[in-house]
């Protein structure tokens, strides 16, 4: 279950199958592919080494020149450990859906909203509970999407699903099968 949630490709396919929105993303294993992927997705993009969890070493890149500079300075082996390139959604509200589930059914949850705009790492962000600006319809959509994910994964125990909301549409950015807050 942890692999299904934390392996970007597996989780991305799961979200697609459930009809749950996520920002456009891809993994690249060469400099040329990294540049093409970023161009295809459209700047700005969020980049991070594929083997890094929880936002460490993330960087927002706004231009091809910035990406080239990053790629030239990186000491990582792209062939062995690719680069995950994700569309950076601007002016997003970030929120966290934390809960506990038993056999894929949510027992209890809390939906909190980041004070800062999306893009500030959760460990550095200020969160408020209950959400300040999310209208009830968006909160209900987040709850439905979270329930689909938890059910499909058959979660037993604590979980955290992070969302970005842009123009009233929630996008899943990450799922952790552990307590987060």
Short mmCIF file of N, CA and C in Angstrom, two decimals:
data_model
loop_
_atom_site.label_atom_id
_atom_site.label_comp_id
_atom_site.label_asym_id
_atom_site.label_seq_id
_atom_site.Cartn_x
_atom_site.Cartn_y
_atom_site.Cartn_z
N UNK A 1 0.83 -1.20 0.00
CA UNK A 1 0.00 0.00 0.00
C UNK A 1 0.87 1.25 0.00
N UNK A 2 1.96 1.22 0.77
CA UNK A 2 2.86 2.37 0.80
C UNK A 2 3.43 2.64 -0.58
N UNK A 3 3.83 1.59 -1.29
CA UNK A 3 4.39 1.75 -2.64
C UNK A 3 3.33 2.35 -3.57
N UNK A 4 2.10 1.88 -3.47
CA UNK A 4 1.03 2.42 -4.32
C UNK A 4 0.81 3.91 -4.08
N UNK A 5 1.01 4.35 -2.84
CA UNK A 5 0.79 5.76 -2.51
C UNK A 5 2.01 6.62 -2.80
N UNK A 6 3.22 6.08 -2.62
CA UNK A 6 4.41 6.92 -2.70
C UNK A 6 5.19 6.79 -4.00
N UNK A 7 4.95 5.73 -4.77
CA UNK A 7 5.58 5.64 -6.09
C UNK A 7 4.80 6.54 -7.04
N UNK A 8 5.44 7.58 -7.53
CA UNK A 8 4.76 8.62 -8.31
C UNK A 8 4.00 8.04 -9.51
N UNK A 9 4.61 7.13 -10.24
CA UNK A 9 3.94 6.58 -11.42
C UNK A 9 2.72 5.74 -11.04
N UNK A 10 2.88 4.87 -10.07
CA UNK A 10 1.77 4.03 -9.61
C UNK A 10 0.64 4.87 -9.07
N UNK A 11 0.97 5.86 -8.24
CA UNK A 11 -0.05 6.71 -7.65
C UNK A 11 -0.73 7.57 -8.72
N UNK A 12 0.04 8.07 -9.66
CA UNK A 12 -0.53 8.87 -10.74
C UNK A 12 -1.55 8.07 -11.54
N UNK A 13 -1.24 6.82 -11.83
CA UNK A 13 -2.19 5.97 -12.56
C UNK A 13 -3.43 5.69 -11.73
N UNK A 14 -3.25 5.52 -10.43
CA UNK A 14 -4.39 5.30 -9.54
C UNK A 14 -5.32 6.51 -9.56
N UNK A 15 -4.75 7.71 -9.47
CA UNK A 15 -5.57 8.92 -9.51
C UNK A 15 -6.31 9.04 -10.84
N UNK A 16 -5.62 8.75 -11.94
CA UNK A 16 -6.28 8.79 -13.25
C UNK A 16 -7.45 7.83 -13.31
N UNK A 17 -7.24 6.60 -12.81
CA UNK A 17 -8.30 5.58 -12.83
C UNK A 17 -9.51 6.00 -11.99
N UNK A 18 -9.26 6.74 -10.91
CA UNK A 18 -10.33 7.21 -10.03
C UNK A 18 -10.98 8.50 -10.52
N UNK A 19 -10.40 9.13 -11.53
CA UNK A 19 -10.91 10.41 -12.01
C UNK A 19 -10.62 11.56 -11.06
N UNK A 20 -9.51 11.44 -10.31
CA UNK A 20 -9.11 12.48 -9.37
C UNK A 20 -8.03 13.34 -10.02
N UNK A 21 -8.23 14.65 -10.03
CA UNK A 21 -7.31 15.57 -10.70
C UNK A 21 -5.96 15.63 -10.00
N UNK A 22 -4.90 15.79 -10.81
CA UNK A 22 -3.54 15.98 -10.32
C UNK A 22 -2.84 16.91 -11.31
N UNK A 23 -1.84 17.68 -10.86
CA UNK A 23 -1.10 18.52 -11.79
C UNK A 23 -0.36 17.64 -12.80
N UNK A 24 -0.19 18.16 -14.00
CA UNK A 24 0.56 17.43 -15.03
C UNK A 24 1.97 17.17 -14.52
N UNK A 25 2.52 15.97 -14.80
CA UNK A 25 3.85 15.63 -14.32
C UNK A 25 4.44 14.56 -15.20
N UNK A 26 5.75 14.40 -15.09
CA UNK A 26 6.45 13.31 -15.76
C UNK A 26 7.81 13.13 -15.08
N UNK A 27 8.41 11.99 -15.31
CA UNK A 27 9.75 11.72 -14.79
C UNK A 27 10.70 11.65 -15.97
N UNK A 28 11.86 12.27 -15.82
CA UNK A 28 12.86 12.29 -16.89
C UNK A 28 14.18 11.73 -16.37
N UNK A 29 14.90 11.03 -17.25
CA UNK A 29 16.16 10.39 -16.86
C UNK A 29 17.36 10.89 -17.65
N UNK A 30 17.16 11.93 -18.47
CA UNK A 30 18.27 12.54 -19.18
C UNK A 30 18.07 14.05 -19.18
N UNK A 31 19.13 14.78 -19.47
CA UNK A 31 19.02 16.24 -19.55
C UNK A 31 18.09 16.63 -20.68
N UNK A 32 18.26 16.03 -21.85
CA UNK A 32 17.40 16.37 -23.00
C UNK A 32 15.93 16.10 -22.70
N UNK A 33 15.66 14.96 -22.09
CA UNK A 33 14.27 14.60 -21.75
C UNK A 33 13.72 15.56 -20.68
N UNK A 34 14.55 15.97 -19.74
CA UNK A 34 14.12 16.92 -18.72
C UNK A 34 13.70 18.24 -19.36
N UNK A 35 14.50 18.72 -20.29
CA UNK A 35 14.20 19.98 -20.96
C UNK A 35 12.91 19.87 -21.78
N UNK A 36 12.75 18.76 -22.50
CA UNK A 36 11.56 18.56 -23.32
C UNK A 36 10.31 18.41 -22.45
N UNK A 37 10.44 17.67 -21.37
CA UNK A 37 9.30 17.46 -20.46
C UNK A 37 8.83 18.79 -19.89
N UNK A 38 9.75 19.60 -19.42
CA UNK A 38 9.38 20.91 -18.86
C UNK A 38 8.70 21.78 -19.92
N UNK A 39 9.20 21.72 -21.13
CA UNK A 39 8.60 22.49 -22.22
C UNK A 39 7.18 22.00 -22.51
N UNK A 40 7.00 20.67 -22.53
CA UNK A 40 5.69 20.09 -22.80
C UNK A 40 4.68 20.43 -21.70
N UNK A 41 5.12 20.36 -20.45
CA UNK A 41 4.23 20.65 -19.32
C UNK A 41 3.94 22.14 -19.25
N UNK A 42 4.95 22.95 -19.53
CA UNK A 42 4.80 24.41 -19.49
C UNK A 42 5.32 25.00 -18.19
N UNK A 43 6.15 26.01 -18.32
CA UNK A 43 6.72 26.67 -17.15
C UNK A 43 5.67 27.53 -16.48
N UNK A 44 5.75 27.74 -15.17
CA UNK A 44 6.77 27.23 -14.25
C UNK A 44 6.52 25.76 -13.90
N UNK A 45 7.61 25.07 -13.56
CA UNK A 45 7.53 23.67 -13.15
C UNK A 45 8.21 23.51 -11.79
N UNK A 46 7.79 22.48 -11.09
CA UNK A 46 8.40 22.10 -9.83
C UNK A 46 9.26 20.88 -10.12
N UNK A 47 10.53 20.93 -9.74
CA UNK A 47 11.40 19.79 -9.99
C UNK A 47 11.93 19.25 -8.67
N UNK A 48 12.14 17.94 -8.65
CA UNK A 48 12.76 17.31 -7.49
C UNK A 48 13.30 15.97 -7.93
N UNK A 49 14.36 15.51 -7.29
CA UNK A 49 14.86 14.16 -7.57
C UNK A 49 13.78 13.15 -7.24
N UNK A 50 13.65 12.11 -8.07
CA UNK A 50 12.56 11.15 -7.89
C UNK A 50 12.67 10.35 -6.61
N UNK A 51 13.87 10.24 -6.06
CA UNK A 51 14.05 9.42 -4.86
C UNK A 51 13.89 10.21 -3.58
N UNK A 52 13.55 11.47 -3.66
CA UNK A 52 13.43 12.34 -2.49
C UNK A 52 11.96 12.44 -2.10
N UNK A 53 11.67 12.22 -0.83
CA UNK A 53 10.31 12.34 -0.32
C UNK A 53 10.15 13.63 0.47
N UNK A 54 8.91 14.01 0.66
CA UNK A 54 8.52 15.10 1.57
C UNK A 54 9.08 16.46 1.18
N UNK A 55 9.31 16.70 -0.09
CA UNK A 55 9.64 18.03 -0.54
C UNK A 55 11.09 18.45 -0.46
N UNK A 56 11.96 17.61 0.10
CA UNK A 56 13.37 17.98 0.18
C UNK A 56 13.93 18.13 -1.23
N UNK A 57 14.71 19.16 -1.45
CA UNK A 57 15.39 19.44 -2.72
C UNK A 57 14.42 19.85 -3.83
N UNK A 58 13.23 20.31 -3.48
CA UNK A 58 12.30 20.81 -4.49
C UNK A 58 12.73 22.20 -4.92
N UNK A 59 12.44 22.52 -6.17
CA UNK A 59 12.78 23.83 -6.70
C UNK A 59 11.75 24.21 -7.75
N UNK A 60 11.25 25.44 -7.69
CA UNK A 60 10.37 25.96 -8.73
C UNK A 60 11.26 26.59 -9.80
N UNK A 61 11.06 26.17 -11.04
CA UNK A 61 11.86 26.65 -12.17
C UNK A 61 10.91 27.37 -13.12
N UNK A 62 11.26 28.60 -13.46
CA UNK A 62 10.37 29.42 -14.27
C UNK A 62 10.76 29.51 -15.74
N UNK A 63 12.02 29.16 -16.06
CA UNK A 63 12.46 29.28 -17.45
C UNK A 63 13.36 28.11 -17.83
N UNK A 64 13.53 27.90 -19.11
CA UNK A 64 14.42 26.86 -19.60
C UNK A 64 15.86 27.12 -19.17
N UNK A 65 16.28 28.37 -19.16
CA UNK A 65 17.64 28.70 -18.73
C UNK A 65 17.86 28.31 -17.27
N UNK A 66 16.87 28.56 -16.42
CA UNK A 66 17.00 28.15 -15.02
C UNK A 66 17.10 26.63 -14.90
N UNK A 67 16.34 25.91 -15.70
CA UNK A 67 16.39 24.45 -15.66
C UNK A 67 17.75 23.96 -16.15
N UNK A 68 18.27 24.55 -17.20
CA UNK A 68 19.60 24.17 -17.70
C UNK A 68 20.66 24.38 -16.61
N UNK A 69 20.57 25.52 -15.93
CA UNK A 69 21.52 25.82 -14.86
C UNK A 69 21.42 24.77 -13.75
N UNK A 70 20.21 24.42 -13.37
CA UNK A 70 20.01 23.39 -12.34
C UNK A 70 20.60 22.06 -12.80
N UNK A 71 20.30 21.66 -14.01
CA UNK A 71 20.76 20.37 -14.52
C UNK A 71 22.28 20.31 -14.61
N UNK A 72 22.91 21.42 -14.93
CA UNK A 72 24.37 21.45 -15.00
C UNK A 72 25.00 21.39 -13.61
N UNK A 73 24.28 21.88 -12.60
CA UNK A 73 24.86 21.93 -11.26
C UNK A 73 24.55 20.70 -10.42
N UNK A 74 23.60 19.89 -10.86
CA UNK A 74 23.21 18.73 -10.05
C UNK A 74 24.29 17.66 -10.06
N UNK A 75 24.44 17.03 -8.92
CA UNK A 75 25.43 15.94 -8.84
C UNK A 75 24.73 14.58 -8.85
N UNK A 76 23.42 14.58 -9.03
CA UNK A 76 22.67 13.32 -9.06
C UNK A 76 22.80 12.61 -10.40
N UNK A 77 22.62 11.32 -10.39
CA UNK A 77 22.66 10.50 -11.59
C UNK A 77 21.23 10.39 -12.12
N UNK A 78 20.90 11.15 -13.16
CA UNK A 78 19.55 11.17 -13.70
C UNK A 78 19.13 9.81 -14.26
N UNK A 79 20.10 9.07 -14.80
CA UNK A 79 19.75 7.75 -15.37
C UNK A 79 19.28 6.80 -14.28
N UNK A 80 19.94 6.81 -13.15
CA UNK A 80 19.57 5.92 -12.04
C UNK A 80 18.40 6.49 -11.23
N UNK A 81 18.44 7.78 -10.99
CA UNK A 81 17.41 8.45 -10.18
C UNK A 81 16.89 9.62 -10.98
N UNK A 82 15.75 9.44 -11.62
CA UNK A 82 15.20 10.47 -12.50
C UNK A 82 14.80 11.73 -11.76
N UNK A 83 14.37 12.67 -12.54
CA UNK A 83 13.92 13.96 -12.05
C UNK A 83 12.40 14.01 -12.27
N UNK A 84 11.64 14.26 -11.21
CA UNK A 84 10.20 14.41 -11.35
C UNK A 84 9.93 15.88 -11.65
N UNK A 85 9.21 16.11 -12.75
CA UNK A 85 8.89 17.46 -13.21
C UNK A 85 7.38 17.60 -13.20
N UNK A 86 6.88 18.56 -12.43
CA UNK A 86 5.44 18.73 -12.22
C UNK A 86 5.06 20.16 -12.56
N UNK A 87 3.91 20.34 -13.17
CA UNK A 87 3.40 21.69 -13.42
C UNK A 87 3.22 22.39 -12.08
N UNK A 88 3.81 23.57 -11.91
CA UNK A 88 3.65 24.35 -10.70
C UNK A 88 2.38 25.19 -10.86
N UNK A 89 1.38 24.87 -10.07
CA UNK A 89 0.10 25.58 -10.14
C UNK A 89 0.21 26.87 -9.34
N UNK A 90 0.07 27.99 -10.03
CA UNK A 90 0.25 29.29 -9.40
C UNK A 90 -1.04 29.75 -8.72
N UNK A 91 -0.88 30.57 -7.71
CA UNK A 91 -2.00 31.13 -6.94
C UNK A 91 -2.91 30.04 -6.38
N UNK A 92 -2.29 28.95 -5.96
CA UNK A 92 -3.04 27.83 -5.42
C UNK A 92 -3.18 27.93 -3.91
N UNK A 93 -4.29 27.44 -3.43
CA UNK A 93 -4.50 27.27 -2.00
C UNK A 93 -4.11 25.83 -1.70
N UNK A 94 -3.22 25.63 -0.73
CA UNK A 94 -2.83 24.28 -0.37
C UNK A 94 -3.58 23.86 0.87
N UNK A 95 -3.99 22.61 0.91
CA UNK A 95 -4.67 22.10 2.09
C UNK A 95 -4.28 20.65 2.33
N UNK A 96 -4.46 20.24 3.55
CA UNK A 96 -4.12 18.88 3.98
C UNK A 96 -5.36 18.20 4.51
N UNK A 97 -5.55 16.97 4.06
CA UNK A 97 -6.64 16.12 4.54
C UNK A 97 -5.97 15.01 5.34
N UNK A 98 -6.04 15.11 6.66
CA UNK A 98 -5.41 14.13 7.54
C UNK A 98 -6.49 13.28 8.16
N UNK A 99 -6.22 11.98 8.29
CA UNK A 99 -7.23 11.13 8.89
C UNK A 99 -6.70 9.78 9.32
N UNK A 100 -7.64 8.98 9.79
CA UNK A 100 -7.38 7.59 10.15
C UNK A 100 -8.46 6.77 9.47
N UNK A 101 -8.04 5.64 8.89
CA UNK A 101 -8.98 4.76 8.20
C UNK A 101 -8.85 3.33 8.69
N UNK A 102 -9.92 2.59 8.51
CA UNK A 102 -9.92 1.16 8.81
C UNK A 102 -10.50 0.45 7.58
N UNK A 103 -9.70 -0.43 7.00
CA UNK A 103 -10.10 -1.21 5.83
C UNK A 103 -10.66 -0.32 4.72
N UNK A 104 -10.00 0.81 4.50
CA UNK A 104 -10.37 1.70 3.41
C UNK A 104 -11.52 2.65 3.70
N UNK A 105 -12.02 2.66 4.92
CA UNK A 105 -13.09 3.57 5.30
C UNK A 105 -12.55 4.60 6.29
N UNK A 106 -12.81 5.86 6.01
CA UNK A 106 -12.33 6.93 6.87
C UNK A 106 -13.13 6.94 8.16
N UNK A 107 -12.41 6.88 9.28
CA UNK A 107 -13.04 6.89 10.60
C UNK A 107 -13.15 8.33 11.11
N UNK A 108 -12.06 9.08 10.96
CA UNK A 108 -12.02 10.46 11.43
C UNK A 108 -11.06 11.23 10.53
N UNK A 109 -11.32 12.53 10.36
CA UNK A 109 -10.44 13.33 9.51
C UNK A 109 -10.47 14.78 9.96
N UNK A 110 -9.49 15.53 9.47
CA UNK A 110 -9.43 16.98 9.64
C UNK A 110 -8.95 17.57 8.33
N UNK A 111 -9.61 18.61 7.87
CA UNK A 111 -9.21 19.32 6.67
C UNK A 111 -8.69 20.68 7.10
N UNK A 112 -7.40 20.92 6.84
CA UNK A 112 -6.79 22.20 7.21
C UNK A 112 -6.30 22.92 5.96
N UNK A 113 -6.17 24.22 6.07
CA UNK A 113 -5.75 25.07 4.95
C UNK A 113 -4.46 25.78 5.31
N UNK A 114 -3.54 25.84 4.35
CA UNK A 114 -2.30 26.58 4.55
C UNK A 114 -2.60 28.07 4.46
N UNK A 115 -1.98 28.85 5.31
CA UNK A 115 -2.10 30.30 5.24
C UNK A 115 -1.34 30.81 4.02
N UNK A 116 -0.13 30.29 3.80
CA UNK A 116 0.67 30.67 2.64
C UNK A 116 0.10 30.03 1.38
N UNK A 117 0.38 30.64 0.25
CA UNK A 117 -0.03 30.05 -1.03
C UNK A 117 0.70 28.74 -1.25
N UNK A 118 0.16 27.89 -2.10
CA UNK A 118 0.79 26.62 -2.43
C UNK A 118 2.21 26.83 -2.92
N UNK A 119 3.10 25.92 -2.54
CA UNK A 119 4.49 26.02 -2.93
C UNK A 119 5.42 26.17 -1.74
N UNK A 120 4.85 26.51 -0.58
CA UNK A 120 5.65 26.55 0.65
C UNK A 120 5.56 25.16 1.25
N UNK A 121 6.70 24.55 1.53
CA UNK A 121 6.70 23.18 2.03
C UNK A 121 5.86 23.07 3.30
N UNK A 122 5.09 21.99 3.41
CA UNK A 122 4.18 21.81 4.55
C UNK A 122 4.88 21.95 5.89
N UNK A 123 6.12 21.49 5.99
CA UNK A 123 6.85 21.58 7.24
C UNK A 123 7.18 23.01 7.63
N UNK A 124 7.10 23.92 6.68
CA UNK A 124 7.40 25.32 6.92
C UNK A 124 6.15 26.20 6.89
N UNK A 125 5.02 25.61 6.60
CA UNK A 125 3.80 26.38 6.41
C UNK A 125 3.01 26.51 7.71
N UNK A 126 2.15 27.51 7.74
CA UNK A 126 1.22 27.70 8.83
C UNK A 126 -0.14 27.20 8.36
N UNK A 127 -0.75 26.33 9.15
CA UNK A 127 -2.05 25.76 8.78
C UNK A 127 -3.12 26.21 9.76
N UNK A 128 -4.34 26.32 9.25
CA UNK A 128 -5.48 26.67 10.11
C UNK A 128 -6.55 25.60 9.95
N UNK A 129 -7.26 25.41 11.05
CA UNK A 129 -8.33 24.42 11.09
C UNK A 129 -9.49 25.05 11.81
N UNK A 130 -10.67 25.15 11.26
CA UNK A 130 -11.07 24.67 9.94
C UNK A 130 -10.55 25.59 8.82
N UNK A 131 -10.72 25.16 7.56
CA UNK A 131 -10.25 25.98 6.44
C UNK A 131 -10.88 27.38 6.45
N UNK A 132 -10.09 28.37 6.01
CA UNK A 132 -10.55 29.76 6.05
C UNK A 132 -11.34 30.16 4.81
N UNK A 133 -10.86 29.73 3.63
CA UNK A 133 -11.42 30.27 2.39
C UNK A 133 -12.04 29.23 1.48
N UNK A 134 -11.94 27.95 1.81
CA UNK A 134 -12.50 26.91 0.95
C UNK A 134 -14.01 26.85 1.12
N UNK A 135 -14.74 27.07 0.04
CA UNK A 135 -16.19 27.03 0.11
C UNK A 135 -16.65 25.59 0.36
N UNK A 136 -17.84 25.41 0.92
CA UNK A 136 -18.32 24.07 1.23
C UNK A 136 -18.28 23.08 0.05
N UNK A 137 -18.60 23.54 -1.15
CA UNK A 137 -18.58 22.63 -2.31
C UNK A 137 -17.17 22.09 -2.58
N UNK A 138 -16.15 22.92 -2.41
CA UNK A 138 -14.77 22.48 -2.60
C UNK A 138 -14.37 21.52 -1.48
N UNK A 139 -14.76 21.84 -0.26
CA UNK A 139 -14.46 20.94 0.86
C UNK A 139 -15.10 19.57 0.64
N UNK A 140 -16.32 19.53 0.14
CA UNK A 140 -16.99 18.25 -0.13
C UNK A 140 -16.29 17.48 -1.24
N UNK A 141 -15.83 18.17 -2.27
CA UNK A 141 -15.09 17.51 -3.36
C UNK A 141 -13.80 16.91 -2.83
N UNK A 142 -13.10 17.64 -1.98
CA UNK A 142 -11.86 17.12 -1.37
C UNK A 142 -12.17 15.87 -0.55
N UNK A 143 -13.25 15.92 0.24
CA UNK A 143 -13.63 14.75 1.04
C UNK A 143 -13.94 13.55 0.15
N UNK A 144 -14.68 13.78 -0.94
CA UNK A 144 -15.02 12.67 -1.85
C UNK A 144 -13.77 12.09 -2.50
N UNK A 145 -12.87 12.98 -2.97
CA UNK A 145 -11.63 12.50 -3.60
C UNK A 145 -10.78 11.72 -2.61
N UNK A 146 -10.66 12.24 -1.39
CA UNK A 146 -9.88 11.55 -0.37
C UNK A 146 -10.48 10.18 -0.07
N UNK A 147 -11.79 10.10 0.03
CA UNK A 147 -12.46 8.83 0.32
C UNK A 147 -12.21 7.82 -0.80
N UNK A 148 -12.23 8.27 -2.06
CA UNK A 148 -11.94 7.37 -3.19
C UNK A 148 -10.54 6.80 -3.07
N UNK A 149 -9.58 7.67 -2.77
CA UNK A 149 -8.17 7.25 -2.67
C UNK A 149 -7.99 6.26 -1.53
N UNK A 150 -8.51 6.61 -0.37
CA UNK A 150 -8.37 5.76 0.82
C UNK A 150 -9.02 4.40 0.59
N UNK A 151 -10.20 4.40 -0.04
CA UNK A 151 -10.91 3.16 -0.32
C UNK A 151 -10.10 2.29 -1.29
N UNK A 152 -9.63 2.90 -2.38
CA UNK A 152 -8.87 2.14 -3.39
C UNK A 152 -7.58 1.56 -2.82
N UNK A 153 -6.91 2.31 -1.95
CA UNK A 153 -5.67 1.83 -1.34
C UNK A 153 -5.93 0.85 -0.19
N UNK A 154 -7.16 0.81 0.32
CA UNK A 154 -7.46 -0.05 1.46
C UNK A 154 -6.69 0.36 2.70
N UNK A 155 -6.63 1.65 2.95
CA UNK A 155 -5.80 2.19 4.04
C UNK A 155 -6.29 1.68 5.40
N UNK A 156 -5.33 1.27 6.21
CA UNK A 156 -5.54 0.93 7.62
C UNK A 156 -4.58 1.77 8.43
N UNK A 157 -5.10 2.75 9.17
CA UNK A 157 -4.24 3.59 9.98
C UNK A 157 -4.25 5.03 9.52
N UNK A 158 -3.24 5.79 9.94
CA UNK A 158 -3.20 7.22 9.63
C UNK A 158 -2.79 7.47 8.18
N UNK A 159 -3.25 8.62 7.66
CA UNK A 159 -2.89 9.03 6.30
C UNK A 159 -2.95 10.54 6.20
N UNK A 160 -2.30 11.07 5.17
CA UNK A 160 -2.29 12.50 4.86
C UNK A 160 -2.36 12.63 3.35
N UNK A 161 -3.33 13.38 2.86
CA UNK A 161 -3.42 13.66 1.42
C UNK A 161 -3.35 15.16 1.26
N UNK A 162 -2.42 15.61 0.42
CA UNK A 162 -2.22 17.04 0.21
C UNK A 162 -2.87 17.45 -1.11
N UNK A 163 -3.57 18.57 -1.07
CA UNK A 163 -4.29 19.09 -2.23
C UNK A 163 -3.84 20.52 -2.52
N UNK A 164 -3.91 20.89 -3.78
CA UNK A 164 -3.84 22.28 -4.22
C UNK A 164 -5.20 22.61 -4.81
N UNK A 165 -5.72 23.78 -4.50
CA UNK A 165 -7.00 24.20 -5.06
C UNK A 165 -6.74 25.43 -5.93
N UNK A 166 -7.12 25.33 -7.20
CA UNK A 166 -6.96 26.44 -8.14
C UNK A 166 -8.32 26.66 -8.81
N UNK A 167 -8.81 27.88 -8.71
CA UNK A 167 -10.11 28.22 -9.30
C UNK A 167 -11.20 27.23 -8.90
N UNK A 168 -11.20 26.83 -7.64
CA UNK A 168 -12.23 25.95 -7.12
C UNK A 168 -12.06 24.48 -7.45
N UNK A 169 -10.98 24.11 -8.12
CA UNK A 169 -10.73 22.71 -8.48
C UNK A 169 -9.59 22.15 -7.64
N UNK A 170 -9.85 21.09 -6.86
CA UNK A 170 -8.78 20.47 -6.08
C UNK A 170 -7.94 19.51 -6.92
N UNK A 171 -6.64 19.56 -6.70
CA UNK A 171 -5.67 18.67 -7.35
C UNK A 171 -4.87 17.97 -6.26
N UNK A 172 -4.77 16.65 -6.35
CA UNK A 172 -3.97 15.91 -5.38
C UNK A 172 -2.50 16.03 -5.75
N UNK A 173 -1.66 16.34 -4.75
CA UNK A 173 -0.23 16.40 -5.02
C UNK A 173 0.55 15.31 -4.31
N UNK A 174 -0.03 14.71 -3.28
CA UNK A 174 0.74 13.70 -2.54
C UNK A 174 -0.17 12.96 -1.58
N UNK A 175 0.18 11.71 -1.32
CA UNK A 175 -0.50 10.92 -0.30
C UNK A 175 0.56 10.21 0.53
N UNK A 176 0.46 10.38 1.83
CA UNK A 176 1.40 9.73 2.76
C UNK A 176 0.61 8.83 3.69
N UNK A 177 1.06 7.60 3.84
CA UNK A 177 0.37 6.67 4.73
C UNK A 177 1.05 6.69 6.09
N UNK A 178 0.91 7.84 6.73
CA UNK A 178 1.48 8.07 8.05
C UNK A 178 0.79 9.30 8.63
N UNK A 179 0.92 9.47 9.92
CA UNK A 179 0.40 10.69 10.54
C UNK A 179 1.27 11.87 10.13
N UNK A 180 0.65 12.99 9.86
CA UNK A 180 1.41 14.14 9.38
C UNK A 180 1.32 15.32 10.34
N UNK A 181 0.23 15.54 10.97
CA UNK A 181 0.06 16.72 11.81
C UNK A 181 -0.03 16.30 13.27
#
